[in-house]
Tab-separated table of C-alpha atoms in Angstrom:
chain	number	residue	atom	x	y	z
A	1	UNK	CA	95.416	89.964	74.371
A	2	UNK	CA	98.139	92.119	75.320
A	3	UNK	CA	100.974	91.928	77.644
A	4	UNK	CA	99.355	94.865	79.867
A	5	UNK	CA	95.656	93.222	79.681
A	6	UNK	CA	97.113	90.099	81.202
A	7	UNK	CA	98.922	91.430	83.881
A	8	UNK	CA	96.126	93.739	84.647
A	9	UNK	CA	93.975	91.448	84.746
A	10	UNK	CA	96.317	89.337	86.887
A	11	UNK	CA	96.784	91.419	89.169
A	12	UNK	CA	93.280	92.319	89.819
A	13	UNK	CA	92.621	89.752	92.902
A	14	UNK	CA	96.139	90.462	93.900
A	15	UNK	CA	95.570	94.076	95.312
A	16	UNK	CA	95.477	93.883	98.951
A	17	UNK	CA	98.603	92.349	98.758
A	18	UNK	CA	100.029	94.471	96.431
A	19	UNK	CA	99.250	97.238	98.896
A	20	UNK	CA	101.168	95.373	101.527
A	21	UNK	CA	104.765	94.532	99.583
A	22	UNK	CA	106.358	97.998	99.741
A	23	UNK	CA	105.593	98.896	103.425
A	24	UNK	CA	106.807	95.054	104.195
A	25	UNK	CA	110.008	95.513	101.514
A	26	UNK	CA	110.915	98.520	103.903
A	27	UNK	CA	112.095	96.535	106.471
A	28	UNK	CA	115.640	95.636	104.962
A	29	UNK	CA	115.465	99.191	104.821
A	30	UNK	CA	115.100	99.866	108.601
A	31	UNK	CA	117.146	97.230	109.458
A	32	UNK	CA	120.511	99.238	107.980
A	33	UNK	CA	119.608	102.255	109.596
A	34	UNK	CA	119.056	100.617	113.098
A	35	UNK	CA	121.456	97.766	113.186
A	36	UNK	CA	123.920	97.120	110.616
A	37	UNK	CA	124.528	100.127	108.773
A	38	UNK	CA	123.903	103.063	111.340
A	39	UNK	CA	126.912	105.117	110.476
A	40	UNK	CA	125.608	105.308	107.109
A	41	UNK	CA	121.949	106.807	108.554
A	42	UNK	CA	123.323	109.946	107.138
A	43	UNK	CA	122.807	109.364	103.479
A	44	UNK	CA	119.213	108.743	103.756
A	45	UNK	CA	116.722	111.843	103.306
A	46	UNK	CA	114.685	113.413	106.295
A	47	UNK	CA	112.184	114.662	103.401
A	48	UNK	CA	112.100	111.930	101.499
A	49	UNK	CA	110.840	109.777	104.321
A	50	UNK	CA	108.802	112.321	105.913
A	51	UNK	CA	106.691	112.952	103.015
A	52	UNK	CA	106.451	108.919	102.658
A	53	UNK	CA	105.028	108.652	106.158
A	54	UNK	CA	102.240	112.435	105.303
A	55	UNK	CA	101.002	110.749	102.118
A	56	UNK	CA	100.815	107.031	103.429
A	57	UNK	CA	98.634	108.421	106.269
A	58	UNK	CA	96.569	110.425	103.775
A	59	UNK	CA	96.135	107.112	101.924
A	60	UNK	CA	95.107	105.550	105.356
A	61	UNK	CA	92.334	107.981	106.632
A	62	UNK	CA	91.238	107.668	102.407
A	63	UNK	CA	91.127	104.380	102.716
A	64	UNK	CA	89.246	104.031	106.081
A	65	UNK	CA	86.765	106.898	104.585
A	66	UNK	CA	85.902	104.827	101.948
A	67	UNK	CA	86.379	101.267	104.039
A	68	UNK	CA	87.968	100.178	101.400
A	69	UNK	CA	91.078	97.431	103.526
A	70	UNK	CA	92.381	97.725	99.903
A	71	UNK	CA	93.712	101.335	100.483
A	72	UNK	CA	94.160	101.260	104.249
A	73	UNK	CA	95.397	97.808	105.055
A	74	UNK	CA	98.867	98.598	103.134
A	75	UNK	CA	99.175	102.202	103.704
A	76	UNK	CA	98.442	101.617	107.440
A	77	UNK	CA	101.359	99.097	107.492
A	78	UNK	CA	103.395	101.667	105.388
A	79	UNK	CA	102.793	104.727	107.443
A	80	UNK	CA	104.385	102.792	110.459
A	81	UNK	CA	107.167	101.980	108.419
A	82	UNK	CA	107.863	104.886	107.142
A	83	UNK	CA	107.471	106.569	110.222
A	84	UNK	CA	110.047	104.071	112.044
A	85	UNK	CA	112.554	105.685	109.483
A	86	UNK	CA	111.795	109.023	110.143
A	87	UNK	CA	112.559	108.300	114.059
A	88	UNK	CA	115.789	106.757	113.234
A	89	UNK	CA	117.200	109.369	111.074
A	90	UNK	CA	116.187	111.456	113.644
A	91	UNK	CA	117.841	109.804	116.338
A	92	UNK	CA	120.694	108.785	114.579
A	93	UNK	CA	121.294	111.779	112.320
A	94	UNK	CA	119.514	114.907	114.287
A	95	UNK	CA	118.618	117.596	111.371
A	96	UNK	CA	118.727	117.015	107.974
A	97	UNK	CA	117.230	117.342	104.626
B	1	UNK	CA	81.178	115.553	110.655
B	2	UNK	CA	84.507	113.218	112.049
B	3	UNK	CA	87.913	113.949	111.113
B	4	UNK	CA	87.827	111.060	109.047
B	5	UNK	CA	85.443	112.460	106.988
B	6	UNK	CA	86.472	116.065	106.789
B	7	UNK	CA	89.716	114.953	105.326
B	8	UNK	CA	88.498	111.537	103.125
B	9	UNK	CA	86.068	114.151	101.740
B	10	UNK	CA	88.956	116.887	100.944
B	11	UNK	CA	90.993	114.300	99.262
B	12	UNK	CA	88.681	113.009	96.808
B	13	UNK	CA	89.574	115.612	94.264
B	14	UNK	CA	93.383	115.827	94.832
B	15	UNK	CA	94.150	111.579	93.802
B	16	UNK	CA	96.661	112.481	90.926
B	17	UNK	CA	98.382	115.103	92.854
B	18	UNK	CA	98.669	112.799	95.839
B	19	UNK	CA	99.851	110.198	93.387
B	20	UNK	CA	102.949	112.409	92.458
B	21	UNK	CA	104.021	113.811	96.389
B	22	UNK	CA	105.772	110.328	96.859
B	23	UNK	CA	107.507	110.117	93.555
B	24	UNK	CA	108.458	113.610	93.881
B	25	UNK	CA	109.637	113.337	97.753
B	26	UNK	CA	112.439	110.836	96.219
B	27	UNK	CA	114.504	113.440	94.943
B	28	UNK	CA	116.306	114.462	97.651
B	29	UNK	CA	116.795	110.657	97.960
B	30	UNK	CA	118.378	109.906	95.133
B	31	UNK	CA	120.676	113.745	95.458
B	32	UNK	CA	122.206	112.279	98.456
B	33	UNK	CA	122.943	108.863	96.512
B	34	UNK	CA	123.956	110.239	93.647
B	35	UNK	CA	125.839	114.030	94.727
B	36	UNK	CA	126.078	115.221	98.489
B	37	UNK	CA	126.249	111.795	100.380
B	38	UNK	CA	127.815	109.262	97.939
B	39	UNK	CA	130.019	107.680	100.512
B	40	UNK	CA	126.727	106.436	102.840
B	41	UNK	CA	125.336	104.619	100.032
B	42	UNK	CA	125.884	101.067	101.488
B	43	UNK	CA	123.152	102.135	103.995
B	44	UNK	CA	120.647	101.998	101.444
B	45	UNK	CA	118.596	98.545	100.954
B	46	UNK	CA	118.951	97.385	97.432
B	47	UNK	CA	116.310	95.102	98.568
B	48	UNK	CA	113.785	97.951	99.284
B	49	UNK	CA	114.671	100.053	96.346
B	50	UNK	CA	113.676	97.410	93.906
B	51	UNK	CA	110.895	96.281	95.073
B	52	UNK	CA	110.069	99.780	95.364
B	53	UNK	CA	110.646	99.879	91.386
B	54	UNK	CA	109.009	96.119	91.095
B	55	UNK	CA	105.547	97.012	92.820
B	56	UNK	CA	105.466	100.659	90.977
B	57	UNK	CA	105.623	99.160	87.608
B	58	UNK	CA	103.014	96.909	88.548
B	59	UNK	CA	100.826	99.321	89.604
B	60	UNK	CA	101.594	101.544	86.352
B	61	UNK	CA	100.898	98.473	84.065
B	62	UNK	CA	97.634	98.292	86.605
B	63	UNK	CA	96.766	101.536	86.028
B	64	UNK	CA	97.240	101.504	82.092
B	65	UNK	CA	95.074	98.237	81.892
B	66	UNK	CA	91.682	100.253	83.471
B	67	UNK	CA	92.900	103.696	81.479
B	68	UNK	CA	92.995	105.344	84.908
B	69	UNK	CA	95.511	108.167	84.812
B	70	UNK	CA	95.585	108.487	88.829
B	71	UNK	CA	97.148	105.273	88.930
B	72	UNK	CA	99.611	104.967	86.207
B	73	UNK	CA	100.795	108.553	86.534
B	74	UNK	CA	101.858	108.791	89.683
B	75	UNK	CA	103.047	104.857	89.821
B	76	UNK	CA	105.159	105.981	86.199
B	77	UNK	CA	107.144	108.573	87.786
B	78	UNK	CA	107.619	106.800	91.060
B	79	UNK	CA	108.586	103.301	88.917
B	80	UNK	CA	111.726	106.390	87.730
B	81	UNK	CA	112.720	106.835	90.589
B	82	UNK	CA	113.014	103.792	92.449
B	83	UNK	CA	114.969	102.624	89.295
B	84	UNK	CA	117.253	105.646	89.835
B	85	UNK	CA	117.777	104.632	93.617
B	86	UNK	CA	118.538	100.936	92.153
B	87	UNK	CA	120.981	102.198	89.605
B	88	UNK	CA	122.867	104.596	92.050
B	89	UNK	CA	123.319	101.986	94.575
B	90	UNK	CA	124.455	98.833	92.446
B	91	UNK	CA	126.928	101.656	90.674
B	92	UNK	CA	128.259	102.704	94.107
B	93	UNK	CA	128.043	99.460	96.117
B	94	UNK	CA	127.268	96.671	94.098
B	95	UNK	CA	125.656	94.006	95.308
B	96	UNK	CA	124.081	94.473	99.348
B	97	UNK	CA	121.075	93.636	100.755
């Protein structure tokens, strides 16, 4: 068996949570730009994190179209994430790209 | 028809392209890392950015294991990325949170 046919096949009860690491892995994330790092809130992109938040809450109305918790559980959770970092930019930064 | 469904419905043909937005919207990301805003690099969470990187590769590995392009694509050039993000702030910073 290959190396990708066992971790595929690993990872196949493992997707829900899967879903859920990245939006929760954003948090160190959020907590430079509101607390310990704000003067740095500059360096990180309006765009980038705009377009995370549009495409996670594409995932989400997918996901609850298809009621599949799999798809919307995670990108739920990420959309709010995502989101929190577009407000802080915002707030911290004003316009950017 | 609910909204829901309108736009679950609309998206069903458009997976690989709405694999890619993500992955794409890092560039301007990793341009202020690595060119306009070098000197705000310590706000970025090397924590986030790898397991950004971690969770992509999974997925791509995932995606190569059932031969299904709209997962491993997408998940491929987003693993890139992340890596990129990774490199640019261990190069700049070092070692952070």
């Amino acid at each position: 068996m290959s190396v990708i046919e066992r971790i595929g096949k690993a990872l196949e009860p493992l997707m829900l949570v899967m879903g859920l690491v990245s939006p929760i892995a954003t948090l160190p994330q959020i907590y430079k730009l509101y607390f310990s790092h704000t003067e740095h809130a500059a360096g990180l992109s309006l765009t980038t994190w705009v377009l995370y938040s549009f495409i996670a809450m594409l995932w989400t109305i997918y996901g609850l179209y298809h009621k599949n918790p799999t798809i919307w559980v995670g990108n739920g959770l990420g959309f709010l994430m995502y989101l929190a970092m577009v407000a802080g930019i915002i707030v911290r930064v004003g316009m950017t790209f």
